mmCIF file of C-alpha atoms in Angstrom:
data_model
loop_
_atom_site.group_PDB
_atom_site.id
_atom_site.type_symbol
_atom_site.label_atom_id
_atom_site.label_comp_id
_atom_site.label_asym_id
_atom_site.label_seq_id
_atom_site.Cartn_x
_atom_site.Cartn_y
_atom_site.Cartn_z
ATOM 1 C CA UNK A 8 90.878 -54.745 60.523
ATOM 2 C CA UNK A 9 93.310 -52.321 58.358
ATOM 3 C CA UNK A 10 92.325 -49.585 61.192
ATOM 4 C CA UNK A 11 93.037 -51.489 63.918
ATOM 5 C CA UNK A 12 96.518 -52.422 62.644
ATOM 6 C CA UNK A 13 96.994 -49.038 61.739
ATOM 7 C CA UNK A 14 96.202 -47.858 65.283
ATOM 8 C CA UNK A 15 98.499 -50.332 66.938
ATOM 9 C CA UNK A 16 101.049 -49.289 65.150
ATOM 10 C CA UNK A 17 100.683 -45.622 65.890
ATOM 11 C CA UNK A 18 100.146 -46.482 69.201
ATOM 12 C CA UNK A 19 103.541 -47.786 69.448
ATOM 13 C CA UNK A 20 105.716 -45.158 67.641
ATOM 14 C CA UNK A 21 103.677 -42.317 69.892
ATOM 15 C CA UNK A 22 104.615 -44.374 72.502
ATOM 16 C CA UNK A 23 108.224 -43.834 71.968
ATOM 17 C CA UNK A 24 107.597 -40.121 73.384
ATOM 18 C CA UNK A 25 107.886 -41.731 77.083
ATOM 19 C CA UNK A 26 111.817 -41.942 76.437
ATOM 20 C CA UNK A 27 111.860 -38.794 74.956
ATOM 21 C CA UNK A 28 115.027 -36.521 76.493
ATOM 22 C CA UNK A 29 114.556 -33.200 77.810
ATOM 23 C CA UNK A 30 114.849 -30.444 75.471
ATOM 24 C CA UNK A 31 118.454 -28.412 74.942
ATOM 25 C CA UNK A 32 119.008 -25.413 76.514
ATOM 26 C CA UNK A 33 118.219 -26.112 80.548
ATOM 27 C CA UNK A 34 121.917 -25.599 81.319
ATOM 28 C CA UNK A 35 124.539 -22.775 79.767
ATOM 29 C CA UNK A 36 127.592 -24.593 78.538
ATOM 30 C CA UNK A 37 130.760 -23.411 78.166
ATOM 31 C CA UNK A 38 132.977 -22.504 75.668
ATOM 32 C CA UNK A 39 132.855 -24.616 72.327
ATOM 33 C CA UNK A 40 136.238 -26.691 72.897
ATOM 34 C CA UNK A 41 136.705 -26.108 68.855
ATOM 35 C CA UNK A 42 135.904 -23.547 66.684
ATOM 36 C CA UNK A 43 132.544 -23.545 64.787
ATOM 37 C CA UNK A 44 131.066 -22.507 61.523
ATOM 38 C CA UNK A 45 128.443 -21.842 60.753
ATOM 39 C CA UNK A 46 127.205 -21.882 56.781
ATOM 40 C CA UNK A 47 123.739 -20.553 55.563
ATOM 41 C CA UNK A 48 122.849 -20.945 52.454
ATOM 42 C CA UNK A 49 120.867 -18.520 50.385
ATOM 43 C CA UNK A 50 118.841 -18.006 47.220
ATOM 44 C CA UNK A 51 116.459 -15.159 47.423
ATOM 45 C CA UNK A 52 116.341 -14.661 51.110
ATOM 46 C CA UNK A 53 116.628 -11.365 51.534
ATOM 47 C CA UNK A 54 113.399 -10.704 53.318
ATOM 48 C CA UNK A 55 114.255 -13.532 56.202
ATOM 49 C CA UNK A 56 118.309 -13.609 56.183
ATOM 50 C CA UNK A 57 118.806 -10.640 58.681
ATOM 51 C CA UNK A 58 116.672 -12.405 61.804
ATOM 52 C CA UNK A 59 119.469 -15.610 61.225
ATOM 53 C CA UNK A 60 122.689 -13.516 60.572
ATOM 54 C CA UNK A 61 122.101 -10.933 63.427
ATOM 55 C CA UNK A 62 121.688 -13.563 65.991
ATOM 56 C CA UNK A 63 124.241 -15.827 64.814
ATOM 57 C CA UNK A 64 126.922 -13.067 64.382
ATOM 58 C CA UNK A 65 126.736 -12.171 67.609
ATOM 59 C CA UNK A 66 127.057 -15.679 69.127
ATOM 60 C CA UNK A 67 130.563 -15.957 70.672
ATOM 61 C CA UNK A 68 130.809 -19.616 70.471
ATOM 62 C CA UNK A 69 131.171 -18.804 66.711
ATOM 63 C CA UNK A 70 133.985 -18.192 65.183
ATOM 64 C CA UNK A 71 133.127 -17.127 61.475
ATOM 65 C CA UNK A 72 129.646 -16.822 59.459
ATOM 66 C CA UNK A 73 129.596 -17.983 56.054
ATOM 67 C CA UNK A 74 126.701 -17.248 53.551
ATOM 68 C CA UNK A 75 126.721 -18.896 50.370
ATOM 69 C CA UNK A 76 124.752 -16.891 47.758
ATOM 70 C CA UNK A 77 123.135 -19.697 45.204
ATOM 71 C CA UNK A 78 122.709 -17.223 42.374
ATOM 72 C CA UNK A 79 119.898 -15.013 43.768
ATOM 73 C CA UNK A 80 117.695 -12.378 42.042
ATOM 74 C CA UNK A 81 117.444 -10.122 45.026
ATOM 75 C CA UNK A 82 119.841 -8.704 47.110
ATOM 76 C CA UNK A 83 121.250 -11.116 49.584
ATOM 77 C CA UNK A 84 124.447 -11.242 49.047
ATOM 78 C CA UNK A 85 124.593 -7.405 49.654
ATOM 79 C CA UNK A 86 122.451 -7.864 52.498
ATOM 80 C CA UNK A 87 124.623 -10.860 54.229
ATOM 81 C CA UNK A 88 127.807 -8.992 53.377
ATOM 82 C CA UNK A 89 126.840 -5.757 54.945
ATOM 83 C CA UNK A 90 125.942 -7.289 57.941
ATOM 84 C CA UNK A 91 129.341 -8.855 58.494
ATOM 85 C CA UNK A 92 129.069 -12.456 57.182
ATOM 86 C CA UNK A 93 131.772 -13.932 54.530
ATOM 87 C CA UNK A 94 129.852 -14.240 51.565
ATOM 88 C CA UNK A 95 130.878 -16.672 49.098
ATOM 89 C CA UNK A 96 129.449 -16.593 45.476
ATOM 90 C CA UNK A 97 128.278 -19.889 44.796
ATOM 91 C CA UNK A 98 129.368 -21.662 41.348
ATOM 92 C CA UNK A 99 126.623 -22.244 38.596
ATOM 93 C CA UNK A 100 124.629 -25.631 39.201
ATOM 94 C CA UNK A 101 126.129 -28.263 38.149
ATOM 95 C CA UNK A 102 124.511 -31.485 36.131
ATOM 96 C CA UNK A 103 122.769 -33.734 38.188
ATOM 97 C CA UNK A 104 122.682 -31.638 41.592
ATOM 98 C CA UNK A 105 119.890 -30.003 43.949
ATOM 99 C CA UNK A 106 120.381 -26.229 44.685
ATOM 100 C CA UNK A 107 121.020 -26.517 48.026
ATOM 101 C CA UNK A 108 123.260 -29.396 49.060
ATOM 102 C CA UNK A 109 125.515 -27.665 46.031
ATOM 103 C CA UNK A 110 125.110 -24.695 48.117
ATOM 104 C CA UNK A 111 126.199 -26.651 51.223
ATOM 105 C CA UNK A 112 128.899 -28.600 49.314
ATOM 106 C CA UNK A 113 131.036 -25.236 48.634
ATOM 107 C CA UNK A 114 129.832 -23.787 52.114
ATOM 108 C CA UNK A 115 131.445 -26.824 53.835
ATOM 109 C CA UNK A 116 134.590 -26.497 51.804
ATOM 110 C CA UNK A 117 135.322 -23.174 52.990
ATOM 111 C CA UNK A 118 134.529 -23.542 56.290
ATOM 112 C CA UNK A 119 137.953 -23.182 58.490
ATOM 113 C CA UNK A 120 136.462 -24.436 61.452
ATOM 114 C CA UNK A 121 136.523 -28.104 62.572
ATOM 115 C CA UNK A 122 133.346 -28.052 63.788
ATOM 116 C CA UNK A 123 130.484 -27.104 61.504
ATOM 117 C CA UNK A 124 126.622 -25.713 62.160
ATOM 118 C CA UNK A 125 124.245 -26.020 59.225
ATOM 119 C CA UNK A 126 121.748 -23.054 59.676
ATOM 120 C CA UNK A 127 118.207 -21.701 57.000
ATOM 121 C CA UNK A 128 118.154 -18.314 56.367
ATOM 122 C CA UNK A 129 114.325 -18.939 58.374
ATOM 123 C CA UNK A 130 116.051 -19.952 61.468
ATOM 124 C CA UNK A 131 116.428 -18.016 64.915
ATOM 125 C CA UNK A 132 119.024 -19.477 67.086
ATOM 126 C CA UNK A 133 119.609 -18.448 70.388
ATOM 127 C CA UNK A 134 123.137 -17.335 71.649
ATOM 128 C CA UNK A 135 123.980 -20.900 73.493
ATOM 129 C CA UNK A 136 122.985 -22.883 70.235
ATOM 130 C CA UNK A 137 125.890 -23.647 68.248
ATOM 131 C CA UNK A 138 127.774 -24.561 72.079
ATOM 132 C CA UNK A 139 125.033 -26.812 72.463
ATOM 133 C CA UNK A 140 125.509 -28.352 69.275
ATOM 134 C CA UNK A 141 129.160 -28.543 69.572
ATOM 135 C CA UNK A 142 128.900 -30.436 72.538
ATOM 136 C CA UNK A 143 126.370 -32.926 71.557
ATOM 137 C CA UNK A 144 129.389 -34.122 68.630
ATOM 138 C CA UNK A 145 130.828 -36.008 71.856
ATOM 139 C CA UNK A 146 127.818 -38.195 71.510
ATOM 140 C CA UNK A 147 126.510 -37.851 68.162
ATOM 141 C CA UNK A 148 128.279 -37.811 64.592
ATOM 142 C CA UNK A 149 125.738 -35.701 62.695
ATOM 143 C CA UNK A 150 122.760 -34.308 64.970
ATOM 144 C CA UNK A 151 119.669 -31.714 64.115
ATOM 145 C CA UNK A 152 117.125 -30.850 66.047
ATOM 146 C CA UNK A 153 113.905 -29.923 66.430
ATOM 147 C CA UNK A 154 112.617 -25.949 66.609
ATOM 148 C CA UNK A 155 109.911 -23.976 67.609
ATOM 149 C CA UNK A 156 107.984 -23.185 64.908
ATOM 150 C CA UNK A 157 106.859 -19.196 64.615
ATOM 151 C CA UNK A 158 103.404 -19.078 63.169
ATOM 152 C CA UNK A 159 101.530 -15.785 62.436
ATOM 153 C CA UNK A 160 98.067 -16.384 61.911
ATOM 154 C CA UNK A 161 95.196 -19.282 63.162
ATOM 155 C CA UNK A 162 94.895 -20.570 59.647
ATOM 156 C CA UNK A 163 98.561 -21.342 59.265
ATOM 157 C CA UNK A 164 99.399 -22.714 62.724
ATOM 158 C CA UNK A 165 96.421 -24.979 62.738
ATOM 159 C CA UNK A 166 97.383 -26.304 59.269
ATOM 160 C CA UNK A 167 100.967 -26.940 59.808
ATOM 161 C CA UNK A 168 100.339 -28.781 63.312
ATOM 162 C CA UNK A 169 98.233 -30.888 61.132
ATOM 163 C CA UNK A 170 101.149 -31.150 59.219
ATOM 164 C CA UNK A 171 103.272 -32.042 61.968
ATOM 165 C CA UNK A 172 100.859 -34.446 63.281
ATOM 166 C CA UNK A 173 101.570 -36.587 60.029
ATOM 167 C CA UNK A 174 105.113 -36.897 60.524
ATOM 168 C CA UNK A 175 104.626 -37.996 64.294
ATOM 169 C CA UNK A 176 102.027 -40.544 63.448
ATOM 170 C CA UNK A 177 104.193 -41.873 60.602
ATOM 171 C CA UNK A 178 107.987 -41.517 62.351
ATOM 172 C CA UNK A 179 107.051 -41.122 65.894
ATOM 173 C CA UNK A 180 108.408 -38.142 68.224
ATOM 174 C CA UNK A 181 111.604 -36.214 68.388
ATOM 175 C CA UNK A 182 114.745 -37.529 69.951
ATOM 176 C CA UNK A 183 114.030 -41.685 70.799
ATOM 177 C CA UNK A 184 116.114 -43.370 67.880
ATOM 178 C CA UNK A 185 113.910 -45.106 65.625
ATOM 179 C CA UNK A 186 113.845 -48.805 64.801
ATOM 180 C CA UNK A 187 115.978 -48.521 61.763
ATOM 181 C CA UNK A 188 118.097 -46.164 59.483
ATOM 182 C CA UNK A 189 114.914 -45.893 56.894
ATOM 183 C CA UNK A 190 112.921 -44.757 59.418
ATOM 184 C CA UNK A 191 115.058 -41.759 60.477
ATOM 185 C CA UNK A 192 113.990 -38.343 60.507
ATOM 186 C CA UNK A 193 116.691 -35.758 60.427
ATOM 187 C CA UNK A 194 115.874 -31.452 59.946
ATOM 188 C CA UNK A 195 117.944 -29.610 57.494
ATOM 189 C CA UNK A 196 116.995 -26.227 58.836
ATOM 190 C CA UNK A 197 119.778 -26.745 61.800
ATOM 191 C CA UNK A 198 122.084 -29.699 61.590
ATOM 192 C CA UNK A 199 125.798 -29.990 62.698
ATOM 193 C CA UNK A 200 128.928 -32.666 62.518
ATOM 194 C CA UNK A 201 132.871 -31.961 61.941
ATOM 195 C CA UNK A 202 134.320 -30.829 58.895
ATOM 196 C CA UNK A 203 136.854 -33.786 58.335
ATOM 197 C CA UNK A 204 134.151 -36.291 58.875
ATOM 198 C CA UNK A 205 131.718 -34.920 56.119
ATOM 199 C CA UNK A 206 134.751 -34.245 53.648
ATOM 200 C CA UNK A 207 135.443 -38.612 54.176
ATOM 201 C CA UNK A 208 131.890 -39.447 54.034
ATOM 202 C CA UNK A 209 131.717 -37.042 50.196
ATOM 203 C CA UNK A 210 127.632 -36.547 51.837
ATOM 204 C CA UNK A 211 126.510 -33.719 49.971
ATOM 205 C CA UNK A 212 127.531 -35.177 46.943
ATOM 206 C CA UNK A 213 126.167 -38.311 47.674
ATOM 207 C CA UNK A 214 122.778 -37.672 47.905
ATOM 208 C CA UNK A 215 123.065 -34.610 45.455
ATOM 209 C CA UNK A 216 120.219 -36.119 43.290
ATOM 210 C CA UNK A 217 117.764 -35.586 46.180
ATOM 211 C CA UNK A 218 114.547 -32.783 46.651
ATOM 212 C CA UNK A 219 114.050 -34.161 50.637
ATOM 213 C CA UNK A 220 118.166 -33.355 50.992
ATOM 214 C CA UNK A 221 118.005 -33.788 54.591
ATOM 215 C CA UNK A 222 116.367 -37.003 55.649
ATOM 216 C CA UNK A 223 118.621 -38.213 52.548
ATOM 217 C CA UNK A 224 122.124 -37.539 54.170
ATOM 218 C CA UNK A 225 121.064 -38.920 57.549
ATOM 219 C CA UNK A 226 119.809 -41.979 57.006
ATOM 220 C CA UNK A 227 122.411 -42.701 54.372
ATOM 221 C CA UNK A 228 125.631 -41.829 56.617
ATOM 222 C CA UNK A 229 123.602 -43.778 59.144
ATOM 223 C CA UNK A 230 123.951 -46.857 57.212
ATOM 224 C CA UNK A 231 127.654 -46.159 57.040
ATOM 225 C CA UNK A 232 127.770 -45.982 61.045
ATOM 226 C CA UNK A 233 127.471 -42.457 61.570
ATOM 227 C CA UNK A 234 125.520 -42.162 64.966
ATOM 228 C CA UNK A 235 123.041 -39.881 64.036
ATOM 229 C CA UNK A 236 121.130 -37.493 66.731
ATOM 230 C CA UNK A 237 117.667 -35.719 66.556
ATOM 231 C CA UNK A 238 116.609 -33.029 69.357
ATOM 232 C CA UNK A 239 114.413 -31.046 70.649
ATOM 233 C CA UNK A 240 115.872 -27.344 71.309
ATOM 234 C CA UNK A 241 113.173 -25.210 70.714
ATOM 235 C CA UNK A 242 113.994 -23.048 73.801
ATOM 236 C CA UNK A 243 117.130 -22.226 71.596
ATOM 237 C CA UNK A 244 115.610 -22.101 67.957
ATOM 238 C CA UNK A 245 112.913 -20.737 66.511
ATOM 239 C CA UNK A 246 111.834 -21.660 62.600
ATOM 240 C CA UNK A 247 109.430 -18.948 61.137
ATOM 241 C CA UNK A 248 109.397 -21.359 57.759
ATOM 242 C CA UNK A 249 105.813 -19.312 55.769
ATOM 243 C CA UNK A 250 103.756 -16.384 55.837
ATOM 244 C CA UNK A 251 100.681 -17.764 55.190
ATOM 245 C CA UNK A 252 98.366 -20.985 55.825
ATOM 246 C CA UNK A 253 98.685 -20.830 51.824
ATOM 247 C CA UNK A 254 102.511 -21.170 51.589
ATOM 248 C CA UNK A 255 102.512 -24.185 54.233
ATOM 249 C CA UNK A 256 100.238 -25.899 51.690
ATOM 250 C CA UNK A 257 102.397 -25.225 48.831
ATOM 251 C CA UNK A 258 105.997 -25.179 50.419
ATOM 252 C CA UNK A 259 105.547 -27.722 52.822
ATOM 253 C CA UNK A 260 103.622 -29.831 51.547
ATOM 254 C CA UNK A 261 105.484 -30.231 48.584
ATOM 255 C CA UNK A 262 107.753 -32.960 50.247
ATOM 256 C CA UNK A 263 105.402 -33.916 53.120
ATOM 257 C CA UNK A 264 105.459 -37.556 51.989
ATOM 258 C CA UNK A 265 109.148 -37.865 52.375
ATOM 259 C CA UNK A 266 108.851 -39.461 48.305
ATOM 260 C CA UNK A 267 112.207 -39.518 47.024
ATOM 261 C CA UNK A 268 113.706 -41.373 50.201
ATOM 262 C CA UNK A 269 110.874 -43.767 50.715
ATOM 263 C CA UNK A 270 110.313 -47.047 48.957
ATOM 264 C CA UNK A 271 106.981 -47.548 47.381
ATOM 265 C CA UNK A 272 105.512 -49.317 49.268
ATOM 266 C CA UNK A 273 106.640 -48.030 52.226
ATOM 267 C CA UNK A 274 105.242 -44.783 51.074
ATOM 268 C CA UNK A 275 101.966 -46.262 50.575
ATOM 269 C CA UNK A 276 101.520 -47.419 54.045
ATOM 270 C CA UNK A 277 102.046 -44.415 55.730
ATOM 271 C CA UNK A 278 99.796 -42.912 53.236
ATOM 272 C CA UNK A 279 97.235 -45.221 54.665
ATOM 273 C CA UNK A 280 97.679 -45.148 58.016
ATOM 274 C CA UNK A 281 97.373 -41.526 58.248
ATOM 275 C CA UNK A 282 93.761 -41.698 56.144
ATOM 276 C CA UNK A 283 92.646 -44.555 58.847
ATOM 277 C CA UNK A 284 94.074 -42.909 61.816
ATOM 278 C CA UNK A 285 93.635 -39.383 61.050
ATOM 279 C CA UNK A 286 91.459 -38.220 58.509
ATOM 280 C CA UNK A 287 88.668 -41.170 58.838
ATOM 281 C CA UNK A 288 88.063 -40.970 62.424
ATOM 282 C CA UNK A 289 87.383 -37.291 61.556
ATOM 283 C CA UNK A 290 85.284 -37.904 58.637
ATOM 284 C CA UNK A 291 83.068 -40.487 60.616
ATOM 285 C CA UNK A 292 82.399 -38.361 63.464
ATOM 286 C CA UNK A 293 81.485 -35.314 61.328
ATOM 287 C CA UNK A 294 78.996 -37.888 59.951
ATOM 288 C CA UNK A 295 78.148 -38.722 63.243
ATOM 289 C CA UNK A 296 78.685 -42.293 62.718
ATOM 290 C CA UNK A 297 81.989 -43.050 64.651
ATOM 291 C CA UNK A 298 83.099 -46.433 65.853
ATOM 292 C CA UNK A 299 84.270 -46.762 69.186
ATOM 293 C CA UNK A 300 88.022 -46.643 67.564
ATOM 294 C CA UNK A 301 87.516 -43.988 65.836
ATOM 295 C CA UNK A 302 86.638 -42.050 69.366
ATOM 296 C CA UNK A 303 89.747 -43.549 70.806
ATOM 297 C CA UNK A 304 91.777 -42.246 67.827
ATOM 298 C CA UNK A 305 90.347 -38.866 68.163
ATOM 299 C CA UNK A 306 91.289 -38.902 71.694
ATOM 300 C CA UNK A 307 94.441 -39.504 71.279
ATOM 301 C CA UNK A 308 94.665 -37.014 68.542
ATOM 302 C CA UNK A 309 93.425 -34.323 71.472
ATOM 303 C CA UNK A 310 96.468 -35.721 73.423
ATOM 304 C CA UNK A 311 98.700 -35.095 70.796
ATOM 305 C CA UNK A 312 97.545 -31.522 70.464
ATOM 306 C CA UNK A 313 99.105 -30.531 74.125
ATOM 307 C CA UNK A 314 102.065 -32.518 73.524
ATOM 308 C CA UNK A 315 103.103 -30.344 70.564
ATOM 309 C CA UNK A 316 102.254 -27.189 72.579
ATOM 310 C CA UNK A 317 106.225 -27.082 72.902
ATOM 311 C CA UNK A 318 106.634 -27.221 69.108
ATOM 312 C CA UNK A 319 105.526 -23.587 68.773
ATOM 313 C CA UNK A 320 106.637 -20.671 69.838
ATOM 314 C CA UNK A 321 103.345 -18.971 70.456
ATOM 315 C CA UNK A 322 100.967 -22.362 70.591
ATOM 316 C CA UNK A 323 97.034 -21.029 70.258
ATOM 317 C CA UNK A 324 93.746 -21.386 69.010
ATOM 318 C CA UNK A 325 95.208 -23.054 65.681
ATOM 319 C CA UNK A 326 97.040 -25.844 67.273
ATOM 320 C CA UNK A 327 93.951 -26.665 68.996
ATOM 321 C CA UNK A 328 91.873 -26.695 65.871
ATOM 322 C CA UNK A 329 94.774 -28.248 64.063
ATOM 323 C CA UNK A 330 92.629 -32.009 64.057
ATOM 324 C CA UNK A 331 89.677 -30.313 62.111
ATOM 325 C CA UNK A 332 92.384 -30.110 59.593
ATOM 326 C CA UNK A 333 93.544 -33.875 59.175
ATOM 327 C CA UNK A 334 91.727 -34.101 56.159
ATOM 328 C CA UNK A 335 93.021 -31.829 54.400
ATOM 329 C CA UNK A 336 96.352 -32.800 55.870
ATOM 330 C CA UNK A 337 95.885 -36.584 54.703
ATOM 331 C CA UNK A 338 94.540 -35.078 51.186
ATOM 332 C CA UNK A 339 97.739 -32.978 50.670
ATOM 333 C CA UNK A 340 99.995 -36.269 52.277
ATOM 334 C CA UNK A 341 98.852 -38.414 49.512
ATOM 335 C CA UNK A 342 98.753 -35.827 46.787
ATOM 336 C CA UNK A 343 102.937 -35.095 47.731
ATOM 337 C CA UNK A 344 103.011 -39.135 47.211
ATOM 338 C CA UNK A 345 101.067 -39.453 44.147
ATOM 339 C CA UNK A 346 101.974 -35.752 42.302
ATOM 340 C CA UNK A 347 105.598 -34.184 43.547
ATOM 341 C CA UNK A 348 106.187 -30.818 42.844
ATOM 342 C CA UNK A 349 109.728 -30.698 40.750
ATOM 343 C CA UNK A 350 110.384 -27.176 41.362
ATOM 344 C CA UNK A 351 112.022 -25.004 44.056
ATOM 345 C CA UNK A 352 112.818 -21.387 44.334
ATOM 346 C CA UNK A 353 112.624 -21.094 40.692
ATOM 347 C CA UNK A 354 114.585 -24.304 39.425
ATOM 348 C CA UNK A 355 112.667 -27.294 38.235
ATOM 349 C CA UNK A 356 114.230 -30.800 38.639
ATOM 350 C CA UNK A 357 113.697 -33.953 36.222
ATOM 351 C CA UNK A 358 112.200 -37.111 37.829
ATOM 352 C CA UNK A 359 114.668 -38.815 39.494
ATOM 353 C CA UNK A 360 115.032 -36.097 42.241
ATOM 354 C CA UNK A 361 111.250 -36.897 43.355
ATOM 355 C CA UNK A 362 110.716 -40.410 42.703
ATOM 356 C CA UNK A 363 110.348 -43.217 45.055
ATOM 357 C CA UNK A 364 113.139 -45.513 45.904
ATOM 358 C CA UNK A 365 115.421 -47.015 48.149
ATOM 359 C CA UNK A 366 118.287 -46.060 50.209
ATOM 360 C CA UNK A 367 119.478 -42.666 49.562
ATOM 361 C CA UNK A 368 122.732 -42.252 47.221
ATOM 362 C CA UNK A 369 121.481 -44.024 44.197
ATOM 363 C CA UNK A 370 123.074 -42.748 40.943
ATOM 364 C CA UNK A 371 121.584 -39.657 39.712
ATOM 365 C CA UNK A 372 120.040 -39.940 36.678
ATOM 366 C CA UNK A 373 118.335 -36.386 36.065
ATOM 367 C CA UNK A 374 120.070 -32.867 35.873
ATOM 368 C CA UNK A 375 118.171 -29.671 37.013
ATOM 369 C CA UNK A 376 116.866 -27.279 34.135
#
């Protein structure tokens, strides 16, 4: 019975995809009616920052390029700097904050434009981007969108479609709005809104306790009315997050399960309903005992496979071997739930910043080491 429940209800957020818009990037729009910053921030990116900067330097709907260097061992901030961004030096960490949204925090303060684009230093934005996204704040408050993810290798495409797969079975597809503000999805890796707006709302500081930073500051400023927008524009960026099947495992799936902005029990039901809809029809058939649901569910798990052809830039062999993978997907789904990683890029968090709760912008509790 838990099965069929759990297909029904899959059913119905995959079913969502029908009113799904196109994706951005069919038209060329004009010139951004205000001007737009962007601000990337960085710790240790040396390696990826130049295929970001290049392409957004040389957008002309931007007007200036702001890197904010979160005390990095390499060189970036020589790096950004020499390739023509304005490179602030970030202040040391303060108690009780997450690398990044401090990072973002001072980025956004700079910024001189009204208008401002979020961008990763893994990101690959077209020229008409930040246009795009400029226009969309007619219609949206805060939006991000979703990329096309640049794979190298069969092992890592096929593990973080698998990946992916979780996320759509749990919060449905990209753009239809879901049912409520804890259900929202929103991507950090490209997200934009106006400066005066974000200053009012305080949002960085607001959910400055939080690992999952993004999904944190968009479904709290949705509770305070923002409107809040998620896209597809992979024909205008491209996301090359890992180099290896081994770092998707690791880096990804450290906050697959979405932990520290999902109540408990919440968390455990999508747990579940990605082992029953997922991994078990998988496991069955391998056994060669499947139900007849469990061969419906692996249909539709083939059906999902073309439908996130557009998700990748170069979609192959891996996507389509991506469901002999939902195992290990739903193994390293429950293991984010039950056994968070509390480090990043070298700075380890105290519990608060992974735990499960409620809405985002509870009190922080924990300060970063």
């Amino acid at each position: 019975m838990g099965q069929v429940v759990a297909a029904l209800v899959v059913a119905g957020r995959l079913a969502r995809g029908r009113a799904r818009p196109a994706p951005l990037g069919a038209g060329v729009p004009g010139a951004p009616a205000e001007a737009v910053s962007v601000v990337i921030p960085a710790r240790d990116e040396e390696a990826r920052l130049a295929g970001c900067l290049v392409r957004v330097l040389a957008d002309p709907a931007v007007s200036e390029v702001i890197v904010v260097d979160d005390e990095s061992r390499d060189g970036t901030p020589e790096l950004a700097a020499e390739l023509g961004a304005t490179v602030i030096t970030g202040a040391p960490l303060p108690d009780g904050w997450v690398g990044k949204q401090w990072a973002l925090h001072q980025g956004v303060q700079a910024a001189k434009g009204p208008v401002v684009v979020l961008l990763d230093a893994d990101t690959r934005p077209e020229a008409r981007l930040c246009a795009e996204l400029a226009a969309l704040l007619d219609r949206y408050d805060l939006v991000s969108v979703g990329p096309r993810f640049i794979c190298d290798g069969v092992a890592e495409q096929a593990l973080h479609a698998s990946l992916l797969a979780t996320l759509v079975y749990r919060f449905g597809p990209v753009g239809p709005a879901p049912p409520s503000a804890g259900r929202l999805l929103v991507n950090g890796q490209c997200m934009a809104f106006r400066k005066a707006r974000m200053t009012e709302a305080d949002g960085f500081a607001r959910v400055r306790g939080h690992l999952t930073d993004d999904v944190a500051l968009g479904r709290l400023l949705a509770r305070d009315g923002w409107r809040v927008g998620f896209v597809d524009a992979g024909p205008l960026l491209g996301v090359d997050m890992h180099e290896s099947a081994a770092a998707v495992w690791r880096e990804w799936g450290r906050s697959i399960s979405l932990r520290d902005v999902t109540p408990a029990g919440r968390l455990a039901m999508d747990v579940a309903t990605v082992w029953l809809t997922a991994a078990l029809p998988v496991l069955r058939a391998a056994m060669g005992r499947p139900t007849p649901l469990d061969l419906a569910l692996l249909a539709q798990r083939v059906l999902l496979v073309a439908a996130l052809r557009g998700s990748y830039a170069r979609p192959g062999p891996g996507l389509a071997l991506s469901p002999l993978l939902d195992v290990a997907a739903a193994v390293r789904l429950a293991r984010s739930a039950l056994v968070p990683a509390r480090a990043w890029r070298g700075r380890g968090y105290g519990r608060a910043a992974v735990m499960s709760g409620g809405p985002p912008g509870r009190p922080v509790r924990s300060a970063a080491r």
